[in-house]
XYZ file of C-alpha atoms in Angstrom:
662
model
C -36.016 119.097 223.665
C -32.233 119.504 224.159
C -30.995 123.370 224.595
C -28.973 122.887 221.429
C -31.828 122.975 219.467
C -34.148 125.612 221.021
C -32.789 128.803 219.557
C -32.832 127.478 215.898
C -36.512 126.403 216.519
C -37.346 130.002 217.535
C -35.678 131.346 214.358
C -37.658 128.868 212.124
C -40.914 129.787 213.987
C -40.225 133.587 213.354
C -39.102 132.815 209.479
C -42.206 130.764 208.517
C -44.940 132.159 210.828
C -44.628 135.763 211.093
C -47.948 136.441 212.223
C -47.179 134.614 215.424
C -44.396 134.676 218.011
C -43.180 131.620 219.875
C -43.309 131.874 223.720
C -39.907 132.600 225.138
C -38.527 131.945 228.688
C -35.140 131.839 230.489
C -34.155 131.207 234.062
C -30.922 132.036 235.818
C -30.513 130.448 239.259
C -27.034 131.850 239.076
C -26.093 134.894 236.680
C -23.086 134.213 234.166
C -21.197 135.999 231.678
C -21.916 133.556 229.212
C -25.629 134.624 229.111
C -25.335 138.347 229.763
C -23.554 141.476 228.709
C -22.217 143.963 231.177
C -22.079 147.670 230.507
C -20.660 150.716 232.333
C -19.536 149.890 235.944
C -21.477 146.648 236.246
C -19.595 143.586 237.601
C -20.277 139.783 238.216
C -19.540 138.241 241.334
C -20.496 134.990 243.000
C -23.499 134.483 240.554
C -24.810 138.045 241.187
C -24.344 141.224 239.292
C -23.821 144.658 240.620
C -24.887 147.508 238.592
C -22.944 150.428 240.148
C -19.291 150.478 241.578
C -18.331 149.678 245.073
C -16.712 152.731 246.436
C -16.056 153.858 250.194
C -16.888 157.340 249.365
C -19.762 158.907 247.552
C -19.484 158.896 243.818
C -21.250 159.015 240.311
C -21.576 155.390 238.742
C -23.887 153.729 236.268
C -23.990 150.249 234.796
C -26.227 147.879 233.139
C -26.847 144.260 232.360
C -28.581 142.909 229.274
C -29.603 139.334 228.320
C -27.272 138.531 225.303
C -30.069 138.158 222.801
C -32.818 140.344 221.586
C -36.360 138.827 222.716
C -38.971 138.567 220.202
C -41.692 140.094 222.372
C -45.237 138.911 222.775
C -47.774 141.153 224.193
C -47.734 139.521 227.544
C -44.626 138.955 229.771
C -43.820 137.905 233.279
C -40.597 138.367 235.036
C -39.166 137.562 238.641
C -35.972 138.512 240.296
C -34.407 139.145 243.502
C -32.327 142.316 244.452
C -30.906 144.208 247.417
C -29.690 147.767 247.749
C -26.809 147.755 250.238
C -25.399 151.153 251.252
C -22.462 151.675 253.548
C -23.565 155.259 254.144
C -27.468 154.811 254.463
C -27.718 158.596 255.447
C -27.144 159.276 251.734
C -29.228 157.166 249.411
C -29.722 157.224 245.584
C -30.389 156.909 242.987
C -31.921 153.467 242.368
C -32.204 150.990 239.386
C -34.621 149.765 236.896
C -35.765 146.692 235.083
C -35.532 147.567 231.356
C -36.834 146.826 227.863
C -34.221 148.378 225.602
C -34.618 148.748 221.716
C -31.581 147.779 219.567
C -30.530 151.454 219.336
C -30.458 151.946 223.145
C -27.238 152.672 224.757
C -26.204 153.169 228.499
C -27.451 156.665 229.649
C -26.194 159.035 232.245
C -25.753 158.506 236.033
C -27.483 160.151 238.764
C -31.375 160.578 238.631
C -31.188 159.206 235.028
C -30.612 155.712 236.302
C -28.471 154.835 233.280
C -31.484 154.822 231.099
C -31.207 158.022 229.162
C -29.054 161.088 228.825
C -31.860 163.819 229.231
C -35.300 164.493 230.696
C -36.787 164.538 227.259
C -38.766 161.658 225.736
C -36.672 158.659 224.572
C -38.592 155.999 222.683
C -35.889 153.436 223.152
C -36.777 152.030 226.432
C -39.541 150.956 228.799
C -38.540 150.520 232.429
C -39.823 149.964 235.754
C -37.878 152.081 238.254
C -37.017 151.243 241.830
C -36.046 154.645 242.974
C -34.455 155.413 246.192
C -34.220 159.433 245.707
C -36.944 161.839 245.196
C -36.113 163.951 242.133
C -38.385 167.010 241.648
C -37.723 167.470 238.046
C -39.401 164.018 237.379
C -42.186 164.494 239.837
C -41.118 161.338 242.152
C -43.526 160.775 244.834
C -40.919 160.316 247.348
C -37.523 158.497 248.014
C -39.003 154.960 248.306
C -41.049 154.172 245.337
C -41.639 152.177 242.134
C -42.758 153.592 238.792
C -43.612 152.529 235.143
C -41.364 154.626 232.814
C -42.233 154.750 229.017
C -39.526 156.480 227.307
C -39.219 159.078 230.060
C -38.363 159.301 233.677
C -41.463 161.077 234.386
C -43.370 157.840 235.479
C -46.687 156.899 233.666
C -47.703 155.722 237.115
C -45.598 155.354 240.445
C -46.572 154.163 243.986
C -44.807 154.815 247.327
C -43.774 151.694 248.968
C -44.043 152.616 252.678
C -47.791 151.587 252.897
C -46.741 148.309 251.635
C -44.197 147.576 254.164
C -41.196 147.785 251.796
C -38.235 149.922 252.310
C -35.713 149.846 249.306
C -32.916 151.563 251.332
C -32.547 149.087 254.084
C -30.464 146.758 252.010
C -32.491 143.726 252.610
C -33.068 141.147 250.023
C -36.488 141.749 248.045
C -38.140 139.528 245.708
C -39.848 141.144 242.733
C -42.623 139.992 240.243
C -43.447 141.990 237.260
C -46.338 140.957 234.866
C -47.967 142.440 231.955
C -51.363 141.021 230.681
C -52.278 142.145 227.047
C -55.785 140.624 227.137
C -56.481 142.678 230.223
C -54.342 145.555 229.504
C -52.881 145.463 233.102
C -49.417 146.008 234.206
C -48.577 144.839 237.679
C -45.566 144.872 240.248
C -45.393 142.849 243.376
C -42.574 143.058 246.243
C -42.042 141.010 249.166
C -39.362 140.105 251.644
C -40.398 136.433 251.217
C -40.377 134.154 248.327
C -44.216 134.011 248.270
C -45.838 136.604 245.963
C -48.274 138.882 247.926
C -51.927 139.118 246.881
C -51.889 142.905 246.368
C -49.481 144.520 243.925
C -47.527 147.523 245.019
C -48.066 149.009 241.643
C -51.287 148.440 239.317
C -51.632 150.224 235.991
C -54.340 150.018 233.187
C -52.391 150.593 229.934
C -51.813 149.078 226.484
C -48.106 148.458 226.488
C -48.110 146.606 223.002
C -48.310 150.025 221.416
C -44.761 150.577 222.754
C -43.029 147.230 222.317
C -40.739 146.782 219.221
C -40.912 143.623 217.138
C -37.826 142.582 219.395
C -35.994 144.137 222.319
C -33.259 143.556 224.632
C -34.262 142.806 228.492
C -32.218 143.542 231.525
C -31.357 146.128 234.211
C -29.724 149.546 234.494
C -28.756 151.632 237.626
C -26.791 154.480 238.903
C -25.532 156.742 241.734
C -24.438 160.346 242.048
C -23.276 161.172 245.587
C -23.805 158.191 247.333
C -22.465 154.618 247.968
C -25.550 152.787 247.211
C -25.162 149.344 245.474
C -27.652 147.895 243.086
C -27.424 143.936 243.304
C -29.348 141.580 241.117
C -30.053 137.722 241.689
C -32.091 134.887 240.672
C -33.641 136.301 237.371
C -36.215 134.755 235.236
C -38.343 135.884 232.324
C -40.790 134.512 229.995
C -43.128 135.890 227.227
C -46.621 134.418 226.332
C -49.491 135.276 224.028
C -49.896 136.381 220.557
C -47.614 138.663 218.279
C -48.011 142.420 219.171
C -48.161 143.450 215.681
C -50.489 141.131 214.005
C -53.527 139.071 215.215
C -53.160 135.292 215.674
C -53.437 133.327 212.460
C -55.259 129.967 212.084
C -52.976 126.925 213.207
C -51.068 125.267 210.201
C -52.483 121.973 208.890
C -51.315 118.842 210.683
C -48.045 117.632 209.427
C -48.901 113.873 210.497
C -50.058 111.793 207.657
C -52.958 109.758 208.715
C -53.699 106.585 206.475
C -57.156 105.581 206.245
C -58.416 102.480 208.152
C -59.774 99.138 206.849
C -63.480 100.376 207.270
C -65.144 98.592 204.170
C -68.462 100.111 204.873
C -67.058 103.754 204.244
C -67.410 105.055 201.005
C -64.295 107.358 201.462
C -62.373 104.205 201.920
C -63.339 102.433 198.813
C -59.977 103.471 197.287
C -57.194 102.918 199.777
C -54.450 103.196 197.221
C -55.770 106.568 196.003
C -55.931 107.920 199.491
C -52.344 106.824 200.187
C -51.109 108.193 197.079
C -52.961 111.458 197.770
C -51.469 111.552 201.262
C -47.793 110.940 200.145
C -48.317 113.528 197.483
C -49.779 116.130 199.819
C -46.854 115.369 202.295
C -44.350 115.863 199.504
C -46.175 118.958 198.291
C -45.804 120.457 201.809
C -42.189 119.500 202.066
C -41.517 121.183 198.843
C -43.513 124.318 199.726
C -41.409 124.663 202.836
C -38.185 124.440 201.026
C -39.273 126.870 198.350
C -40.340 129.205 201.175
C -36.887 128.895 202.983
C -35.169 129.462 199.625
C -37.187 132.513 199.084
C -36.602 133.739 202.565
C -32.846 133.402 202.294
C -32.737 135.145 198.993
C -34.648 137.899 200.279
C -32.395 138.203 203.293
C -29.360 138.300 200.971
C -30.850 140.913 198.710
C -31.870 143.076 201.652
C -28.420 142.892 203.195
C -26.794 143.992 199.865
C -29.320 146.741 199.658
C -28.477 147.880 203.239
C -24.739 147.899 202.373
C -25.493 150.114 199.385
C -27.630 152.724 201.119
C -26.282 152.269 204.675
C -25.532 155.981 205.140
C -29.018 156.827 204.170
C -30.628 154.272 206.382
C -28.732 155.709 209.301
C -29.941 159.311 208.725
C -33.379 158.595 210.434
C -32.184 160.420 213.671
C -30.384 163.438 212.352
C -32.391 165.662 210.148
C -31.483 166.659 206.584
C -30.791 170.456 206.281
C -31.199 172.310 202.832
C -28.257 173.930 201.521
C -29.955 177.045 201.496
C -30.568 176.919 205.286
C -26.963 176.249 206.039
C -25.770 178.866 203.814
C -28.043 181.520 205.321
C -27.217 180.487 208.846
C -23.432 180.863 208.023
C -23.948 184.187 206.249
C -22.934 182.555 203.004
C -20.038 180.752 204.802
C -18.471 184.004 205.647
C -14.759 184.149 206.852
C -15.904 185.905 210.025
C -17.837 182.598 210.891
C -14.930 180.299 210.766
C -14.085 178.725 214.007
C -11.792 175.753 213.015
C -10.396 173.688 210.018
C -9.018 170.284 209.648
C -8.348 167.477 207.149
C -12.120 167.364 206.473
C -12.764 170.958 205.781
C -13.729 174.087 207.359
C -16.037 174.727 210.457
C -18.471 177.595 210.729
C -20.487 178.941 213.539
C -24.133 179.099 212.436
C -27.163 180.666 213.767
C -30.622 180.307 212.452
C -31.970 183.514 210.872
C -35.165 185.110 212.358
C -36.971 184.376 209.142
C -35.997 180.785 209.060
C -38.069 177.850 210.262
C -35.136 176.446 211.993
C -35.877 176.318 215.778
C -32.341 175.439 217.059
C -29.732 177.106 219.068
C -26.488 178.334 217.554
C -24.704 175.297 215.798
C -21.498 174.378 214.005
C -21.359 173.460 210.149
C -18.597 171.265 208.914
C -18.030 171.962 205.246
C -16.047 170.198 202.608
C -15.684 170.442 198.720
C -13.284 167.501 198.670
C -14.308 164.793 196.044
C -13.640 161.252 196.538
C -11.688 161.140 199.767
C -13.922 163.701 201.130
C -17.044 162.040 200.429
C -15.839 158.735 202.001
C -14.685 160.493 205.246
C -18.025 162.157 205.285
C -19.896 158.970 205.022
C -17.671 157.306 207.608
C -18.310 160.054 210.120
C -21.973 160.276 209.487
C -22.631 156.474 209.523
C -20.554 156.049 212.724
C -21.622 159.065 214.876
C -25.295 158.740 213.874
C -25.286 155.361 215.757
C -23.568 156.437 218.954
C -24.714 157.903 222.093
C -22.721 159.262 225.015
C -22.643 162.264 227.108
C -19.210 162.981 226.134
C -19.676 162.804 222.427
C -20.455 165.513 220.067
C -24.124 165.421 219.174
C -24.787 165.197 215.517
C -27.829 167.414 214.612
C -28.022 166.839 210.667
C -26.403 166.841 207.413
C -26.590 168.007 203.964
C -25.136 166.694 200.760
C -25.773 169.302 197.823
C -23.975 171.480 195.312
C -21.182 169.283 195.015
C -20.595 169.788 198.983
C -20.657 167.586 201.966
C -21.780 169.224 205.268
C -22.407 167.962 208.992
C -24.322 169.966 211.526
C -23.094 169.617 215.150
C -24.199 171.308 218.394
C -22.278 174.341 218.938
C -19.499 174.073 221.593
C -18.955 177.765 223.004
C -15.500 176.948 224.759
C -13.835 175.748 221.588
C -11.573 172.791 221.726
C -9.027 171.432 224.447
C -6.082 172.440 222.096
C -7.225 176.020 222.248
C -8.061 175.930 225.924
C -4.534 174.716 226.742
C -2.367 176.498 224.304
C -3.967 179.842 223.204
C -6.627 180.879 225.667
C -6.106 184.041 227.406
C -6.709 182.478 230.802
C -4.995 179.432 232.030
C -7.241 176.263 232.174
C -7.554 175.299 235.919
C -6.407 171.856 237.249
C -10.087 170.824 238.165
C -11.314 171.386 234.653
C -8.310 169.492 233.217
C -8.681 166.374 235.365
C -12.512 166.510 234.550
C -11.828 166.654 230.769
C -9.254 163.727 230.823
C -11.850 161.525 232.840
C -14.731 162.376 230.496
C -12.598 161.536 227.570
C -11.783 158.360 229.083
C -15.296 157.449 229.645
C -16.222 157.980 226.007
C -13.351 156.090 224.785
C -14.366 153.245 226.924
C -17.730 153.475 225.624
C -16.244 153.352 221.917
C -14.075 150.481 222.547
C -16.028 148.255 224.787
C -19.701 149.265 225.021
C -20.910 149.811 221.489
C -22.502 147.138 219.426
C -19.441 147.349 217.110
C -16.189 148.498 218.436
C -15.201 152.071 217.269
C -11.563 152.731 216.610
C -11.417 156.697 216.410
C -7.856 156.967 215.036
C -7.417 160.541 215.567
C -7.639 161.133 219.269
C -6.091 164.537 220.002
C -6.871 167.668 222.044
C -8.076 169.674 219.113
C -10.885 166.924 218.700
C -12.000 167.364 222.133
C -14.460 169.993 222.226
C -15.807 171.897 225.378
C -19.299 172.858 225.839
C -20.462 175.724 228.013
C -19.581 174.042 231.373
C -16.183 172.806 229.969
C -17.453 169.289 229.837
C -15.566 167.474 227.009
C -17.230 166.185 223.777
C -15.200 164.023 221.444
C -15.776 164.706 217.908
C -14.325 164.220 214.380
C -15.099 160.748 213.305
C -13.939 161.295 209.807
C -10.980 158.700 210.150
C -12.925 156.292 212.602
C -13.707 152.637 211.588
C -16.239 150.321 212.813
C -15.162 146.603 213.670
C -16.927 143.694 215.447
C -15.573 143.173 218.838
C -13.912 139.744 218.186
C -12.076 141.115 215.147
C -9.090 143.289 214.794
C -9.521 146.331 212.330
C -6.825 146.750 209.672
C -5.932 149.780 207.847
C -3.067 149.824 205.204
C -3.181 153.833 205.094
C -1.783 155.530 208.086
C -3.964 158.471 209.073
C -3.949 160.880 212.090
C -1.603 163.661 213.489
C 2.138 163.154 214.434
C 2.876 163.211 217.856
C -0.244 161.268 218.692
C 0.457 158.058 216.530
C 1.539 154.974 218.146
C 5.012 153.588 216.868
C 3.450 150.240 215.724
C 0.875 152.131 213.804
C 3.639 154.056 212.086
C 5.328 150.833 211.299
C 2.311 148.694 210.189
C -0.472 151.018 209.375
C -2.784 148.916 211.659
C -5.211 150.747 213.785
C -6.460 149.187 216.939
C -8.035 150.177 220.210
C -4.361 149.975 221.411
C -3.342 152.736 219.091
C -6.213 154.812 220.337
C -4.765 154.242 223.964
C -1.574 155.578 222.868
C -3.127 158.839 221.506
C -5.025 159.232 224.658
C -1.755 158.980 226.657
C -0.405 161.697 224.640
C -3.454 163.728 225.475
C -3.012 162.953 229.299
C 0.466 164.098 229.136
C -0.414 167.259 227.229
C -3.057 168.099 229.631
C -0.768 167.784 232.617
C 2.187 169.499 231.094
C 0.613 172.261 229.038
C 3.080 171.376 226.256
C 2.312 170.145 222.799
C 3.178 166.576 221.682
C 6.078 167.816 219.415
C 7.392 171.032 220.807
C 10.322 173.290 220.666
C 12.985 172.893 223.237
C 13.148 176.680 223.827
C 11.791 179.897 222.529
C 14.969 180.764 220.707
C 15.677 177.033 219.493
C 14.591 175.284 216.324
C 15.225 171.867 217.584
C 12.065 169.876 218.707
C 11.351 167.401 221.666
C 8.879 164.633 221.854
C 6.406 165.159 224.799
C 6.485 161.488 225.660
C 10.282 161.232 225.715
C 10.572 164.584 227.789
C 8.214 163.490 230.399
C 9.849 159.953 230.561
C 13.292 161.640 230.931
C 11.941 163.390 234.215
C 10.358 159.917 235.351
C 13.960 158.409 235.002
C 15.280 161.223 237.316
C 12.508 160.750 239.746
C 11.342 164.363 239.130
C 8.094 163.563 237.408
C 6.038 166.126 239.306
C 8.197 168.868 237.757
C 6.403 168.116 234.352
C 3.188 169.788 235.630
C 2.416 172.868 233.750
C 4.167 175.892 235.594
C 1.413 178.244 234.623
C -0.647 176.541 237.194
C 1.402 178.271 239.807
C 1.354 175.066 241.851
C -2.497 175.160 242.157
C -3.083 171.248 241.586
C -3.963 168.157 243.294
C -0.547 166.517 243.821
C -2.155 163.047 243.920
C -4.250 163.675 240.991
C -1.090 165.033 238.923
C 1.118 161.967 239.731
C -1.949 159.664 238.730
C -2.510 161.549 235.432
C 1.106 161.533 234.676
C 1.593 157.844 235.299
C -1.509 156.930 233.313
C -0.308 159.119 230.303
C 3.086 157.135 230.389
C 1.431 153.820 230.760
C -0.925 154.467 227.710
C 1.778 155.840 225.755
C 4.274 153.012 226.348
C 6.108 151.904 223.160
C 5.402 148.359 224.068
C 1.705 148.095 222.960
C 1.240 144.950 225.079
C 1.726 147.019 228.394
C -0.861 149.806 227.629
C -3.996 149.350 229.704
C -7.540 149.036 228.443
C -9.634 152.286 228.567
C -11.923 150.473 231.275
C -8.889 149.963 233.473
C -7.579 153.647 232.685
C -11.221 155.189 233.768
C -11.031 153.122 237.107
C -7.459 154.424 237.877
C -8.530 157.969 237.140
C -11.511 157.431 239.475
C -9.324 156.107 242.191
C -10.955 152.647 241.946
C -7.802 150.746 240.828
C -4.097 150.968 241.603
C -1.942 153.471 239.788
C 0.005 151.336 237.192
C 3.669 150.696 237.833
C 5.658 152.596 235.049
C 9.315 151.712 234.290
C 11.894 154.438 235.134
C 13.457 153.994 231.742
C 11.456 154.141 228.555
C 10.868 150.802 227.078
C 11.901 149.685 223.883
C 9.138 149.623 220.990
C 7.538 146.300 220.755
C 5.198 145.508 217.695
C 4.124 141.996 219.023
C 0.441 143.313 219.409
C 0.222 143.879 215.708
C 0.968 140.244 215.103
C -1.071 138.564 217.830
C -4.804 138.729 218.569
C -6.294 141.402 220.504
C -7.090 140.814 224.170
C -10.718 139.463 225.005
C -13.179 142.096 225.332
C -14.967 142.651 228.563
C -18.281 142.797 226.926
C -19.490 139.482 225.647
C -20.356 139.171 222.050
C -23.891 138.461 221.060
C -23.310 134.809 220.118
C -26.265 132.217 219.991
C -23.699 129.219 220.440
C -22.236 130.665 223.591
C -25.862 131.278 225.054
C -26.978 127.584 224.432
C -23.783 126.073 225.653
C -24.287 127.562 229.220
C -25.164 125.310 231.760
C -26.293 127.777 234.243
C -29.750 128.448 232.364
C -32.710 127.066 231.034
C -34.462 128.354 227.746
C -37.794 127.032 226.823
C -39.752 127.680 223.600
C -43.212 126.670 223.494
């Protein structure tokens, strides 16, 4: 069977035989972007994938690689791959990588001991993984710094095994071959490792477990890895994968009747053949009936899919509320002391934000939280549903976490985790103490990281449309959390979002957005550039020329004026008293000007910005004179995304892999 027909056959098998799952397999002798999606810091080079960035100095990094299509999982599977963990500074190792099954709601997790799998030590039902760990972490009860483990929704392994007794050392950087197999009949999970291409007789890890209870109907398969304070690399080669056996969720059904029409032979002694024309007629009629049944089933299936899609569109906000909980109006009213003025901690276009604490008599077992309240009618509800539907899908350490919601008494309320250090605007312009340089730079890097996630790592690209310092919240450790998605819009990665209504905050809006009202990732990049300049200079985007002057000056123009005079370093906030890193300061100012360029075609992607801020790419060349505005990017297609869209056609057309459906 040709590769062009394999995926459609799989879809037909799933459509007409829901009680069974076709076996699925692929083999990649050489890895290719046509088959894989890269997340985070992962990269492709010479047919191999690196999960973490190459750096001459110890750094924090995380990345992942996923097969482009979700796999319809059978209860049994087997995979084989080769990997190596070279480390320029072997004295400092960590943290390792994992072979991964991810649900469709999974997103790349944190670096360090979290291996890019999750963002916390709590149970996460969205992944099943086999970790290859090179750093013993006491919080996860690791047996040592050279072990493998089976992780089911938690980095505390269900079972783990040290590799020294098996003659394997992950930290040497040698090429290692891995075999992983789960046999659902025997309820046995096994992992083999070897420096040779021959699988050893004895596994390094063997566990008795029923994994079918944890598998979803379909999951993504791939790898994730991370570092924190080391230069360890995680390189994957030669990957193959296959599933076999019956469906996890249903027992196997009897095989369908044969489709081949068997005509009776000329045996005159058989009573069954005494009426050959009748037998032929019945055969043809049965075949026609079968074909008609298939057509009717297909039509009903298509109608059902269409109807469900319409229902999902109509009730999408409610369907997305499975994670955040629904609070009662009474609970939120009590937690905010009847929305008392003394509890107000902020306000914006959506409404007022209150600090809330659960009363002792309440059943709420949550720390202090923030309640965003609006009484707006049509526009308020639309923004409410936009923020709710978007942020409920997103997971990143630099995003404000949505705890819950309430729509009652004609009001719309969102419940967030409370940020004790307010927002970046307050920290820069009204806090009693000057925000030090280290925290400023860390905040910018965090915002760049989450914006790269929104633009390039989500299932659908998110254009925030209102990136500004007041929407960057600061937790207890002054780590940044981007919030306020009331103006955000979702779009597919291969399409450009169009908005005919300009929204946002003056001073942060790109010139082409003001001109055409079209919000794209490039308009977000412009806003981020203004934030960079605001953080570096301590000046607002539109500020007075002096204390006694009513004239205003644009921050981007002011910084570019110093650039033209080769006095750019003088733009740094004088309140810092010279206590800043000069190299980082110049890098931040040049990144800010590059992002805030009037020529949208010259603005870098957020991935590139993050690489520059992390000293992994050259500082951009910025013209001495401010360029003239250019609106060409509003008329041309956006640049290709670095993440490959999930497209069946691009997968089956690749010559570098083999897909078999049995």
